[in-house]
Structures are given as C-alpha cells and as structure tokens.
Coordinates of C-alpha atoms in Angstrom, one line a residue:
X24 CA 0.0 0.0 0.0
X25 CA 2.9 2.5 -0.4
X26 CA 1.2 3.8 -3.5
X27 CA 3.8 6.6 -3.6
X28 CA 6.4 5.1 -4.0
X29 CA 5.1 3.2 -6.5
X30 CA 3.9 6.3 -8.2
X31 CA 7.9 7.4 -8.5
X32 CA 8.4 4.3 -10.6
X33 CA 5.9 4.7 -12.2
X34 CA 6.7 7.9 -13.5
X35 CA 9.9 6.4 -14.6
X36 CA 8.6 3.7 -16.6
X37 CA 6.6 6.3 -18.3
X38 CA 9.5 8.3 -19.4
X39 CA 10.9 5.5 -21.1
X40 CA 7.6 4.1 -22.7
X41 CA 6.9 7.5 -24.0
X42 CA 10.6 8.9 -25.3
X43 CA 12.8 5.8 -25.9
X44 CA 10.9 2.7 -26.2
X45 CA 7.3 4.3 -27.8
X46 CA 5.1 2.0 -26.5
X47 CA 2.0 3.8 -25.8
X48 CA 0.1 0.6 -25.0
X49 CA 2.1 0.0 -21.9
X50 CA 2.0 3.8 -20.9
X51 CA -2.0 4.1 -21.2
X52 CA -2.0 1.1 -18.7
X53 CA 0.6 2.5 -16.7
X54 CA -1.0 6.1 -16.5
X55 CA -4.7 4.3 -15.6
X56 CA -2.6 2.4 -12.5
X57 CA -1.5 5.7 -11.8
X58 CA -4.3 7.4 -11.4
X59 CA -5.6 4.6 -9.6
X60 CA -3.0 5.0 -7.0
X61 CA -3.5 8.1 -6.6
X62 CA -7.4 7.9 -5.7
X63 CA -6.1 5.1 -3.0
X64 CA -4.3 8.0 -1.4
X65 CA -7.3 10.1 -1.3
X66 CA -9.6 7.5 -0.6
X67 CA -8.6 4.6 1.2
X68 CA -7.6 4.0 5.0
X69 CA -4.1 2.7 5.7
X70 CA -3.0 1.2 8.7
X71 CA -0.1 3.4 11.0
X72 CA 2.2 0.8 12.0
X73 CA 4.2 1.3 15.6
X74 CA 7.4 1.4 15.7
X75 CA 9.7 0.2 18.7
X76 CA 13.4 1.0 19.9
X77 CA 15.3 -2.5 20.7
X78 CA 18.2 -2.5 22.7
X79 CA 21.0 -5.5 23.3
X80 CA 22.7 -5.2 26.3
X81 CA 25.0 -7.8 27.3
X82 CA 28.2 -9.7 26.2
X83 CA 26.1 -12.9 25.6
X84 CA 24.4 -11.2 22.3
X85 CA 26.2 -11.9 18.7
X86 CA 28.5 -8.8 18.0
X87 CA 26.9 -7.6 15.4
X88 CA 23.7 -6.3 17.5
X89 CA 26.1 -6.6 21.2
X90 CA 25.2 -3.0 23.1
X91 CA 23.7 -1.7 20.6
X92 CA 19.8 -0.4 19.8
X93 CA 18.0 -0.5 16.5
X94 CA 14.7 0.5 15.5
X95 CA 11.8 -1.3 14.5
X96 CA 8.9 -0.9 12.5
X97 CA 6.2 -3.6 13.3
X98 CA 3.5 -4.8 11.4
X99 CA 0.0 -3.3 11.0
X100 CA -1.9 -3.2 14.2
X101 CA 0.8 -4.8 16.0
X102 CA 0.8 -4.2 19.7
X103 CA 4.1 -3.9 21.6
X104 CA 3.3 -6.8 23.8
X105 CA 3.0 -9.2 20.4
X106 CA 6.2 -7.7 19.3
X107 CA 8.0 -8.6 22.1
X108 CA 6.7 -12.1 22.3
X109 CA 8.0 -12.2 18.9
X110 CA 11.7 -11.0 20.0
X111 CA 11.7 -13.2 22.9
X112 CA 11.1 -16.2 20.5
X113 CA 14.5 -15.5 19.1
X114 CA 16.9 -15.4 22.3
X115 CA 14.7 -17.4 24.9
X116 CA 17.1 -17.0 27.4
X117 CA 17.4 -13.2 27.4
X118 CA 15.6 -11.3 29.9
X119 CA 13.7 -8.2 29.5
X120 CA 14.7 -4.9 31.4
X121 CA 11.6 -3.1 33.4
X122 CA 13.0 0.6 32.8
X123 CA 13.4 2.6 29.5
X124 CA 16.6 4.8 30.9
X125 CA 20.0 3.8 29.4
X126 CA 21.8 1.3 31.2
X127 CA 24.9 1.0 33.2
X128 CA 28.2 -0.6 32.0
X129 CA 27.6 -3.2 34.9
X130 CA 24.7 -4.5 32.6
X131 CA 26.7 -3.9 28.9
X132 CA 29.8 -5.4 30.5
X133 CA 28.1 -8.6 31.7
X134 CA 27.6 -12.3 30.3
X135 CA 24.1 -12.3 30.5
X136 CA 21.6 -11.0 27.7
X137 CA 19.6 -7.9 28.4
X138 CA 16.6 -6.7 26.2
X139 CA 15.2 -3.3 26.3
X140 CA 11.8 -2.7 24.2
X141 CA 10.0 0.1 24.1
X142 CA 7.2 2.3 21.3
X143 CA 9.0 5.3 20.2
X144 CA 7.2 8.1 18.2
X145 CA 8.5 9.0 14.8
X146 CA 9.2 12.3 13.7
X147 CA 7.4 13.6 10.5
X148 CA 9.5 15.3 7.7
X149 CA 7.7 16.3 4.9
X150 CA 9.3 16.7 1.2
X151 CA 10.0 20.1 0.1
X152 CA 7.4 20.1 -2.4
X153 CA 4.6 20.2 0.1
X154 CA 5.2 24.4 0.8
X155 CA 1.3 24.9 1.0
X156 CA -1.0 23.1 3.7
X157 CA -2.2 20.0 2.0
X158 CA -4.7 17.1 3.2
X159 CA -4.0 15.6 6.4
X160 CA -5.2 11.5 4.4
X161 CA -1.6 12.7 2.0
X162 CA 0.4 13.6 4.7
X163 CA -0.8 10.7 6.6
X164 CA 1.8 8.6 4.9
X165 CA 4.5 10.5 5.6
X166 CA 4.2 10.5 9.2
X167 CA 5.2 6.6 9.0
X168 CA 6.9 6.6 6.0
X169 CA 10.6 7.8 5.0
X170 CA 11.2 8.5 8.4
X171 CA 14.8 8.5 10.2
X172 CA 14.1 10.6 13.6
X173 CA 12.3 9.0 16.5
X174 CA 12.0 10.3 19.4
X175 CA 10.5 8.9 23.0
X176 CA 9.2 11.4 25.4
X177 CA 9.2 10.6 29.6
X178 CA 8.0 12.8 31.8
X179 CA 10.1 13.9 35.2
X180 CA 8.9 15.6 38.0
X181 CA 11.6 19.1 39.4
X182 CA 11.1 21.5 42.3
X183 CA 8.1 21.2 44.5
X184 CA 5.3 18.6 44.1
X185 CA 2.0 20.7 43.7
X186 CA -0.8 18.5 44.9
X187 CA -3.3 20.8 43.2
X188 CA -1.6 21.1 39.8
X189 CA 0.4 18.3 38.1
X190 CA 1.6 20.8 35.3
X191 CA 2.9 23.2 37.1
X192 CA 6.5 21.4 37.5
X193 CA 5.9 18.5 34.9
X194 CA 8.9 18.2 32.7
X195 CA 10.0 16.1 29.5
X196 CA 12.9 14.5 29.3
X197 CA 12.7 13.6 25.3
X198 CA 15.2 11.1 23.8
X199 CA 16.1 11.8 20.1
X200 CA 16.9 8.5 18.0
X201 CA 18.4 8.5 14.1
X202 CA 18.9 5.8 11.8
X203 CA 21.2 5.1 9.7
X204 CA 18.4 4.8 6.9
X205 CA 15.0 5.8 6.4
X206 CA 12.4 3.3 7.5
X207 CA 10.8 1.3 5.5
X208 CA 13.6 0.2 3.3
X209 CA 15.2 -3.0 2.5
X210 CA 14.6 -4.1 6.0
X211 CA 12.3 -3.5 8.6
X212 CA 14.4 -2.4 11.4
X213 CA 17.8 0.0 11.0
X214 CA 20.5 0.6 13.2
X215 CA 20.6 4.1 16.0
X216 CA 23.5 6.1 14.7
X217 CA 22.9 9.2 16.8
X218 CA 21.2 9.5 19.7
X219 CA 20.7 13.0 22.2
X220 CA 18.6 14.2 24.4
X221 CA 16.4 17.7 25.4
X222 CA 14.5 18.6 28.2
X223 CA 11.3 20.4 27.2
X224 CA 9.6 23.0 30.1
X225 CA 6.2 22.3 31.6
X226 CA 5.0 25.7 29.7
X227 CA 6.4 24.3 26.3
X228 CA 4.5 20.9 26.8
X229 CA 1.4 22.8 27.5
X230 CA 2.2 24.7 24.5
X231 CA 2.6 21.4 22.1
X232 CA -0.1 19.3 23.3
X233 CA -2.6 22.6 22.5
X234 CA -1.3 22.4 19.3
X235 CA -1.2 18.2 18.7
X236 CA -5.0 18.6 20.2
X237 CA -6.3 21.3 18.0
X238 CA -4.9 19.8 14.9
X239 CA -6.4 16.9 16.0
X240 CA -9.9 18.1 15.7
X241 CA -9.0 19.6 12.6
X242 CA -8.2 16.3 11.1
X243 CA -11.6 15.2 11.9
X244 CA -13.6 17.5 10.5
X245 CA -11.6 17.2 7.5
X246 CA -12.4 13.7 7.4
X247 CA -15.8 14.3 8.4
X248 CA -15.7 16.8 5.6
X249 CA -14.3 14.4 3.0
X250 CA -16.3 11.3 3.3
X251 CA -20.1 12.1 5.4
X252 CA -20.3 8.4 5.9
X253 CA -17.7 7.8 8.4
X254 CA -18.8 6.8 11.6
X255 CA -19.8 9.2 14.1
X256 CA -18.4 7.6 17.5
X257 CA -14.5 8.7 17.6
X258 CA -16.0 12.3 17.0
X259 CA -18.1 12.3 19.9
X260 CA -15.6 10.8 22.6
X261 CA -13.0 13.7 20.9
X262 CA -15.6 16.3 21.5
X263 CA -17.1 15.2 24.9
X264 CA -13.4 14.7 26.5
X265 CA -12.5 18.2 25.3
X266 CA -15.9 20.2 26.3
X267 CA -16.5 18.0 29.2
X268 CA -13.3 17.7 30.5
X269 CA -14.3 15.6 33.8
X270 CA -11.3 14.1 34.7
X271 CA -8.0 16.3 33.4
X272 CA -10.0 19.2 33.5
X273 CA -9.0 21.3 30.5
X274 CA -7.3 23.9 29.9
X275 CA -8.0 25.3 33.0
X276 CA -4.8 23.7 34.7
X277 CA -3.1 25.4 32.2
X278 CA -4.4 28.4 33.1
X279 CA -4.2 28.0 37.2
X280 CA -0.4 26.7 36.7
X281 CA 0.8 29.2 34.0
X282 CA -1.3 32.5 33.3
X283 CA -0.9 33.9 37.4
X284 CA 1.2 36.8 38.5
X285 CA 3.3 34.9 40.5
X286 CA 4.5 32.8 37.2
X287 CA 4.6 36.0 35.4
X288 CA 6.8 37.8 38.3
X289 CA 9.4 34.9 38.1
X290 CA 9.3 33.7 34.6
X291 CA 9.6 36.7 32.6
X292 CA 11.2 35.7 29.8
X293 CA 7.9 33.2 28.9
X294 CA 5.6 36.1 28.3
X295 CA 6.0 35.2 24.8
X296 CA 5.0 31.6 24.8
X297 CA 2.4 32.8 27.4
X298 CA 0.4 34.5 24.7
X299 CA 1.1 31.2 22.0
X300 CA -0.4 29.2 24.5
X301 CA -3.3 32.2 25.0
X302 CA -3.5 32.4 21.5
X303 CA -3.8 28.3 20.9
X304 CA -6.8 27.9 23.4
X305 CA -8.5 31.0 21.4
X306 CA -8.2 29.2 18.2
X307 CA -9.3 25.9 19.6
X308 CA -12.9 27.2 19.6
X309 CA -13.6 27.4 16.0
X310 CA -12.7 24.3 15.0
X311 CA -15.0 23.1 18.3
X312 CA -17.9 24.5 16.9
X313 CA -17.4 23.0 13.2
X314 CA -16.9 19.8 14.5
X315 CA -20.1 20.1 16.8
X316 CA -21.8 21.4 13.9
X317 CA -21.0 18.2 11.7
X318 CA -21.9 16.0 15.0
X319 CA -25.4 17.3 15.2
X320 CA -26.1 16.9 11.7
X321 CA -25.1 13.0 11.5
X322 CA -26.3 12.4 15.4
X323 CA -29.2 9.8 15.7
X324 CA -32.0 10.2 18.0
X325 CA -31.0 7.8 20.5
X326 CA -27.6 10.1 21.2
X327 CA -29.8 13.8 20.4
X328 CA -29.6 13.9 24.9
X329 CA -25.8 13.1 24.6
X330 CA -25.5 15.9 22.1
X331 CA -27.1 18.4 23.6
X332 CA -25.4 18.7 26.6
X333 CA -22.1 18.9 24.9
X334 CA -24.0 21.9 23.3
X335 CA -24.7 23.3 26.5
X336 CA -21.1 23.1 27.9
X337 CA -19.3 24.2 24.6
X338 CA -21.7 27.9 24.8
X339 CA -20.4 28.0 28.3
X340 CA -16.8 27.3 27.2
X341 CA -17.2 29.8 24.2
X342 CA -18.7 32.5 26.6
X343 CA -15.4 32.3 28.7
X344 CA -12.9 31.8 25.6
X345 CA -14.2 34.4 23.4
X346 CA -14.1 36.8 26.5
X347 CA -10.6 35.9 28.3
X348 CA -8.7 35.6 24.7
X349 CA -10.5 37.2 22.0
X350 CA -12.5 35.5 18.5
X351 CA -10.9 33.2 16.4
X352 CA -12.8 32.4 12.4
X353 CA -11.3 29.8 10.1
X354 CA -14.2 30.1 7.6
X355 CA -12.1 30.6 4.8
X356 CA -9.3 27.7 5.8
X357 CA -12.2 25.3 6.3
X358 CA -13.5 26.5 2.3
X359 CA -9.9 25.4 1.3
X360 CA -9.8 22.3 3.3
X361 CA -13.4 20.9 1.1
X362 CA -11.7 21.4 -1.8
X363 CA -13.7 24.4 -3.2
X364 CA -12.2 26.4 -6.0
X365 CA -10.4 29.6 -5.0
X366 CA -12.9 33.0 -4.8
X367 CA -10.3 34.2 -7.4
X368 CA -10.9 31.8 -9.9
X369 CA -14.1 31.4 -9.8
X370 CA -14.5 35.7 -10.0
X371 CA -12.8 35.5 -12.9
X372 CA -14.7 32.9 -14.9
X373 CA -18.4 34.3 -13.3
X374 CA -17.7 37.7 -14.8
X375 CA -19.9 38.3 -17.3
X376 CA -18.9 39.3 -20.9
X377 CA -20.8 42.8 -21.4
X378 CA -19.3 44.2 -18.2
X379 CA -17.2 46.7 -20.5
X380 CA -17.1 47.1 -24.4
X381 CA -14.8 45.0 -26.4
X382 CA -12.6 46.4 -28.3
X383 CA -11.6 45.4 -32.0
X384 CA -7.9 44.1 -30.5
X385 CA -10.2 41.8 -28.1
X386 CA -12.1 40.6 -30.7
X387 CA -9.9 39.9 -33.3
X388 CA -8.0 38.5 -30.7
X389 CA -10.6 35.9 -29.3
X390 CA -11.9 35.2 -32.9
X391 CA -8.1 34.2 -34.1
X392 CA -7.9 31.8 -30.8
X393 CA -5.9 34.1 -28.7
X394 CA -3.4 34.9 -31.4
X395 CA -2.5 38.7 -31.3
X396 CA -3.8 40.1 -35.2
X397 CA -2.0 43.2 -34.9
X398 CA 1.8 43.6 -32.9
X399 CA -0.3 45.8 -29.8
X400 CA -2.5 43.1 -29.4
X401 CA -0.7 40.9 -27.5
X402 CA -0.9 42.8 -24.2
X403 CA -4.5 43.7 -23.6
X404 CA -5.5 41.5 -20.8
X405 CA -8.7 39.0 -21.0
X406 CA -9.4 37.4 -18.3
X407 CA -13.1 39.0 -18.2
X408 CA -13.6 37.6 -21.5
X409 CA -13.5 34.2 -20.8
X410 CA -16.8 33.0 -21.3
X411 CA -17.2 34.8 -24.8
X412 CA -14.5 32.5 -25.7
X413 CA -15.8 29.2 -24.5
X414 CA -18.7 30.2 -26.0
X415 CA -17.2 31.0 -29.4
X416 CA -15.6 27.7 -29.0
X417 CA -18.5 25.9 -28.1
X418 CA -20.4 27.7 -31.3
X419 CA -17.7 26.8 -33.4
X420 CA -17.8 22.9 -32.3
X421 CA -22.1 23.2 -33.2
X422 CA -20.8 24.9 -36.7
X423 CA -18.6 22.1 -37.5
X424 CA -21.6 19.5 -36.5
X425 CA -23.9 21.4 -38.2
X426 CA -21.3 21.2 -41.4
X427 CA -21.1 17.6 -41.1
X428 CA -24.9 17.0 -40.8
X429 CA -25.4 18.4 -44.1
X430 CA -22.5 16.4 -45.8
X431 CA -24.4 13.2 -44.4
X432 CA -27.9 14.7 -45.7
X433 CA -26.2 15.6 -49.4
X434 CA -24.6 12.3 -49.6
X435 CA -27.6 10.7 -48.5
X436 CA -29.9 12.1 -51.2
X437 CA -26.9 11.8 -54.1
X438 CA -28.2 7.8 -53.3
X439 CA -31.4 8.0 -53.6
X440 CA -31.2 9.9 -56.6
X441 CA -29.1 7.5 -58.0
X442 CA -31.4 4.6 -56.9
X443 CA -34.5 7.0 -58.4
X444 CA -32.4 6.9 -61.7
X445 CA -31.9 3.2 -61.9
X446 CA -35.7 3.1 -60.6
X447 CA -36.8 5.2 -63.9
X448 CA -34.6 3.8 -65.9
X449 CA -36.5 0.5 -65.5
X450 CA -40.1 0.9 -65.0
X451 CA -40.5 4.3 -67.8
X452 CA -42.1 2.4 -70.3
X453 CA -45.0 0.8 -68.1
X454 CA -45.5 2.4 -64.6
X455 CA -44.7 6.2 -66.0
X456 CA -48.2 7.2 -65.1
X457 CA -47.3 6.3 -61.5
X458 CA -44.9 9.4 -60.7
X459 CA -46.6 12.5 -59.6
X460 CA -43.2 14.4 -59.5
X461 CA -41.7 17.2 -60.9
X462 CA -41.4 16.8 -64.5
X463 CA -38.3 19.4 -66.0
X464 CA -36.1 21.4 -63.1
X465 CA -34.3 24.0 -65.4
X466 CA -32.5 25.3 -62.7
X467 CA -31.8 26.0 -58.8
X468 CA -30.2 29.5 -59.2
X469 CA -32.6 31.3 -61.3
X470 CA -35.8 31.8 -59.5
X471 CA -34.7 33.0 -56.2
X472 CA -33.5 36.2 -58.6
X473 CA -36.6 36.6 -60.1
X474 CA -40.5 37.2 -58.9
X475 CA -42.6 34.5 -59.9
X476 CA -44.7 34.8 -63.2
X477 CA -48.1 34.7 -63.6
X478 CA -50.1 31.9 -64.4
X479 CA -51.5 32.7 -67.9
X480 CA -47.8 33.4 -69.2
X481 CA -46.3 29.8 -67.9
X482 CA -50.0 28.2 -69.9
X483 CA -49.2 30.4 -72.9
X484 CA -45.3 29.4 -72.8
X485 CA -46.8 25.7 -72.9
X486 CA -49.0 25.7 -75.3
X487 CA -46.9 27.8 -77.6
X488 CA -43.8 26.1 -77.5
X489 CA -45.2 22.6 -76.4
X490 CA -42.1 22.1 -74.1
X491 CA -43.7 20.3 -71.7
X492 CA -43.9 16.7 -70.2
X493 CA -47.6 14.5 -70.1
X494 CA -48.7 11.0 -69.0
X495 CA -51.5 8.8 -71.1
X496 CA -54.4 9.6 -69.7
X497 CA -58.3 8.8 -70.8
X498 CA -59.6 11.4 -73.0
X499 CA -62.4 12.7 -70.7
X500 CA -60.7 15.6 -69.1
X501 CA -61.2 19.1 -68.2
X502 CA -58.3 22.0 -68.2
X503 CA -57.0 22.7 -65.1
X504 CA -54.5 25.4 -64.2
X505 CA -50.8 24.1 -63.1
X506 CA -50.0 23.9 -59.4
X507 CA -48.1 27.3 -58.2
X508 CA -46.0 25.9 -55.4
X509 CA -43.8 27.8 -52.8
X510 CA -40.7 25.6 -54.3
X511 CA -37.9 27.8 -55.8
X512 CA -37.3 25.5 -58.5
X513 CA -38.9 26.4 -61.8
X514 CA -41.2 23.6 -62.7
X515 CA -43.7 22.6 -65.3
X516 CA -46.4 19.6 -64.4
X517 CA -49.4 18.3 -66.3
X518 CA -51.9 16.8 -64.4
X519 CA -53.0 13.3 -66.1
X520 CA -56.4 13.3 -68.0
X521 CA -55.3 16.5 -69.0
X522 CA -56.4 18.4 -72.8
X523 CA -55.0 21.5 -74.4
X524 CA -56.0 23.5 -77.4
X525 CA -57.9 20.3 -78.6
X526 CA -54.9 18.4 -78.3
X527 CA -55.4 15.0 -76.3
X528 CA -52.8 13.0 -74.7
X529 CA -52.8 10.3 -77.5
X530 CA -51.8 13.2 -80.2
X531 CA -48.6 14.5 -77.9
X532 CA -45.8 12.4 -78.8
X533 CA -44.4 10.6 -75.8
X534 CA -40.7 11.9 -76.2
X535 CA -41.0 15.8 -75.2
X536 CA -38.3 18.0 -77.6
X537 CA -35.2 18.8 -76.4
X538 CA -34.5 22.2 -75.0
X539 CA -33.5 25.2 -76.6
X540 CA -29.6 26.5 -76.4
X541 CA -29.3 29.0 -73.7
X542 CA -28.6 32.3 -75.3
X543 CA -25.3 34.5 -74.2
X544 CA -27.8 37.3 -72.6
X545 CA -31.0 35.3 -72.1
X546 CA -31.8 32.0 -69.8
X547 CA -34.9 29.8 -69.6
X548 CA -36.6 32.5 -67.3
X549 CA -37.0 34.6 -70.2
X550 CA -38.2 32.6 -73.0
X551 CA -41.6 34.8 -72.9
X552 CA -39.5 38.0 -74.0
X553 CA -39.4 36.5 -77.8
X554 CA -43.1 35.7 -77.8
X555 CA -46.2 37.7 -78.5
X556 CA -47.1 38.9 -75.1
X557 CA -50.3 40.0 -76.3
X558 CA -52.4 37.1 -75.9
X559 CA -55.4 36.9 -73.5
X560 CA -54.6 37.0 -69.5
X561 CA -57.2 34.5 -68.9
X562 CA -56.5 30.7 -69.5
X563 CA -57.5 29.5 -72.9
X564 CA -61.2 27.5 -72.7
X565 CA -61.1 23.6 -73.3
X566 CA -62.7 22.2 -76.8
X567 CA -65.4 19.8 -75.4
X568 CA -65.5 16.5 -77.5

C-alpha cells in the first residue's frame, strides 16, 4: 500500500515508454494504475504501523547487534506486547529490562543477555514540495513513511510537588533517536547512529499538546468533511473529553499553573509563549464548533440527549474563551480544506462578458484563438472575457456539427437519386403514369432572382412552345391550371387526364423535344420576352369533344 512510492516508478517507466521505447500501449496502462494509486491516497484508509526502539545489552548477544539499539517498525496493528513475544522467541534465554533509561556498563559489560523494548514516536519530515497546507489523508503517509528521527518522550517531575496542579513542574525528558536509513527500506528495522537528548519546560509541553489537540480536531472534521459516511463515535468521545473535560480538567490547569502573576513575576522571559499558549486555546474554539456542527447533523435520536449537553457546555466554554482571549474564524481555511475552487478563480470565470465594451484588439484576438492580429494586441489582458471564448468555442464545435450534418444529408440524397435513376430507368415504359413528381427542373439558381410569373404566361409558354412533359391519360378531361407551389425550383407539371387546345394526350408524342440552347444574354426565365405577349390574361377554354 505505499502507493507513492510506486507512483515514483511509475513515472519512470513512463518516461521510457513515452521517449525511448514508444510504447503507448504500456503507458495508457501505466498512466490508468496511476491514477488509480492516486485515488487510494485520497480514498482509502491505511494502517499506521508502531514502531519500537530494541536494545542489546550484554556480552552474551552476537556482535553484530552486542550494546547496541535498533529500530523497528512492526506490522500493522501490532501491539508492543505481540512484538515482544515475537523478539523473545529468538533469544529465549534473554531477559527483558523493566525501565526505558540507558543502562549501566555493569549490565553492557556482563555475560548475560539484556533486552530493552519500548514504542517510540517517529518524527514527520515532509518533502520540500509540500510548501502549502495539504490534506491531512496525503500527509498521513509520511508521518510513517521515510522517516529516520524517532524520538520517545518521559515525563520527570523538578522543584516542589504541587498536589493541586500536576503541570505546574511537569517536565520532559525527550530522547532523540536517528537511523542510519530511512524506514521502511530494505529491511524493517535499521541501526541508531545518533542518539541525544532535550529537556522540554512544563510551559512548552502545555504549549505542544494545544497544538497536537487542536490539529487533531482539525483532522476530523476534515475527514468528516471528505467522506459524510464515516462513523460518528470517535468524533463524539474527541468532542465530549475536550468540552466536558471531567477528569483532566482542560485547559483550565493550564491556566491556574501558567497564566498567574506569580509565574509571570518569576518567569519573565515566557511572556511570549504565554500569549502562544493564550493564542492556541482562542483558536481551539472554532474548530470546536465546526466539529459540533458536523456531530449534530449525523447524530441519531437515541444520542440527540448526549449531544445536547455537549452543546450546552461548549456555549459556556465559548462564553469564557471568546471573552478571556479574543475570537478566532477559520471560515475561509475550512473552504480550502473541502476542496472548493479559489474565490479568485471562480470571479474570474463568473464575470460576465458585457461588463465593459470589447474592443476590436479583443475581438480579433478571441476570434483568431488568442493569437495577437495586430503587434499591440498581445498585451491587452482577457481574463473577463472568458466565457465569450468558450462560448465561441463551443459555437464553433455546433458549426462544424452542423457542417457535417449536411454532408451526411447531401450524400444521402446523391443515393437515392441514383437509386430513383436506376428506378426510372427501369419501370419508364410501363409504370410512367405512377410518378406524380416534378417533371423538368431548369434550374436552382434562377428563381430566387426573379419574382414569380403569372399563371397565364407559364399556360401560354406551354401551349406555344409545347415544351412540356404529359402522361397517357383517358380522354375525358377538363383544363386545369398548373399547381403554383412555394418551391424555388422552376417547374412545369401536367396533371394526367389532361387536354390543351384540342390536343389530347394520344396526339402528344411521348418523347418531349429537347431544349432550346441557352442564349449568351438570355436563360430559360425569359423565354416569354421572344413571344407575343399580347395574348389573352385568362386561360384558354377547353374544346369539349
């Protein structure tokens, strides 16, 4: 589960599947176990192992562990009891020491075998490319992973013993330990090359375990924040044991042991971490509320009694914060920790287009896809016009769809035109009176140009010419005017059972004449201006038989 380390190889492999070896089959699959890993970081819960600080004291030991100490890192959920068991079982007749203080020489010097065991805490130590806050789930891993300081904290008790307050003279004696390596590596357990030690004042452990408890609560909420489904019962002991503080009472020893005039008088030089310590318990409210907030939403029924008492005593623990230290808001560090998209960013891409008139750089700028059109153009700034050009992007994507639709539609019709063709071809002699379609197009381009004509001229130009296209019908007709329809096409149809000028269908030969040249200054729109335009408006009457 050390998905980043396996992400660093990872992005080696994919150098040399992309530059030297070109095999982009392997680096999709790579890149999708990538991404992969890195929703495990994001998503998934990994066990913190413990680690522990061995030491072999004695001559009896081999010499290549003999009075030395080594640190271990033990396997997930491991308790220290199991781990020792576990040592034991390799040198049964050692015997285990009861203190965690270095020994004398007395016990290094002697025959026996002496083993010390004891959990040690390792020190985090982030890479330099984390220079922002980032999520406590990716940091998680680094706090027990490629580490190589441990260190092991034990309290000791100076001056007077204050029966009233523990705190007050409750120092820590903390023991640094460094490997040799980091841990994990090749092995499990690495060898203490440098070990020292630091005493740390009562005022400065108050000061860090402020600071380890309000992180803490931070850590929830962000996890609350993160995934709503988590459970609800390690948030409500964290909440009640800080609000309800029964036992250790609070902060309040803190403030009976440290924030008096007579530690003030003899400690002057601590008004500074006075005020950090002031300044931590201020701050420790906020995140309180938010994470009283998130327990009331998720709280069931049978725990609403349990949750609103620990409403009751935070509102008296605000009263007294907020009045003694001052108001604390992280409303805009809890926006960053969900994840939300900077106010910046999202003023700049809400800002609507017509807030100031474009000029003609802009738009010739935003038309050409940000390429300057002119050498001034390249400086005007356009970060308010950045939804005109997603939406000229997006027009130009329907344009292009649009352009393909009609390519589909034209080469759809070019085949049924050409099936219509073969279709004619085959049935003209016997199913002709069948079609009711358009008998002669002359042409697409000339009628939009033109108004239409009347009626009587396209009957005259018919009957004059006899350029015109009929069915065998049954003699016993009537004349009936052609169909004017809102086509643009200039077209001439005969209705079957149709007589003109005494002519019936039999007499019209079935072949119609072929069409006239086209003149150099006329077209077939104007065949009428060679005729007699005299004749009658009206229609010509039909010869009864």
């Amino acid at each position: 589960q050390m998905w980043e380390e396996a992400i660093a190889l990872g992005k080696e492999l994919a150098e040399q599947y992309e530059n030297e070896m070109f095999d982009y089959e392997q680096l999709s699959e790579l890149l999708r176990k990538q991404a992969q890993f890195y929703e495990n970081i994001v998503k998934v819960i990994r066990p913190k192992p413990d680690y522990f600080a061995v030491g072999y004291y004695g001559q009896g030991f081999p010499t290549f562990i003999r009075n030395k100490v080594f640190i271990y890192r033990g396997k997930e959920y491991e308790r220290r009891e199991d781990f020792e068991a576990r040592l034991l079982t390799q040198f049964p007749n050692a015997e285990k020491m009861k203190t965690t203080s270095p020994p004398g020489e007395d016990i290094k010097t002697s025959s026996g075998q002496y083993i010390q065991c004891f959990t040690v805490k390792p020190k985090l130590d982030l890479p330099s490319k984390f220079h922002r806050p980032v999520s406590e789930q990716i940091v998680s891993f680094y706090r027990v992973n490629e580490v190589q300081r441990f260190e092991y904290s034990r309290p000791v008790r100076k001056g007077e013993k204050n029966p009233d307050n523990e705190f007050a003279n409750m120092w820590i004696e903390r023991t640094i330990y460094v490997t040799a390596y980091k841990l994990p590596g090749i092995l499990r357990w690495f060898e203490v090359k440098s070990v020292f030690m630091v005493e740390i004042s009562p005022l400065e452990n108050a000061i860090e375990t402020m600071q380890l408890t309000n992180d803490k609560i931070n850590n929830m909420v962000q996890q609350h924040l993160n995934d709503p489904n988590l459970p609800i019962n390690p948030l409500s002991m964290l909440l009640n044991g800080i609000v309800d503080p029964a036992v250790m009472g609070g902060f309040t020893n803190y403030e009976k042991a440290f924030f008096t005039e007579k530690y003030m008088h003899e400690h002057p030089e601590d008004h500074d971490k006075i005020e950090k310590l002031k300044d931590l318990i201020a701050w420790q409210i906020p995140f309180l509320a938010e994470g009283i907030r998130i327990h009331g939403e998720k709280v069931t029924e049978a725990l609403r009694p349990f949750h609103e008492r620990m409403e009751a005593c935070f509102r008296q623990l605000k009263d007294k914060v907020e009045k003694q230290y001052g108001v604390r808001a992280i409303l805009s560090s809890l926006d960053e920790r969900r994840g939300g998209r900077p106010r910046s960013m999202v003023r700049s891409f809400t800002m609507p287009s017509s807030s100031r008139p474009l000029s003609v750089a802009s738009v010739s700028s935003l038309s050409s896809d940000s390429t300057p059109s002119r050498p001034g153009s390249d400086g005007f700034v356009l970060e308010p016009l950045l939804p005109k050009k997603m939406h000229s992007r997006s027009q130009d994507k329907l344009d292009k769809d649009d352009l393909d639709k009609d390519k589909k539609e034209k080469k759809k019709e070019k085949r049924n035109s050409k099936h219509q063709e073969i279709f004619d071809k085959e049935f003209k002699s016997t199913d002709i009176s069948l079609q009711q379609a358009e008998a002669v197009i002359l042409s697409e381009t000339i009628s939009p140009l033109r108004p239409q004509r009347p009626k009587s001229q396209v009957l005259n130009a018919m009957s004059s010419e006899r350029r015109f296209s009929v069915s065998p019908a049954p003699p016993s007709s009537q004349l009936s005017p052609p169909p004017i329809t809102p086509r643009t096409k200039l077209a001439f149809s005969i209705q079957p059972n149709l007589e003109l000028n005494g002519m019936s269908s039999s007499d019209i030969p079935d072949v119609p004449p072929p069409l006239p040249l086209k003149g150099s200054t006329a077209d077939y729109g104007n065949l009428l201006e060679s005729q007699d335009l005299s004749s009658p408006t009206t229609s010509p009457p039909a010869q009864q038989r």
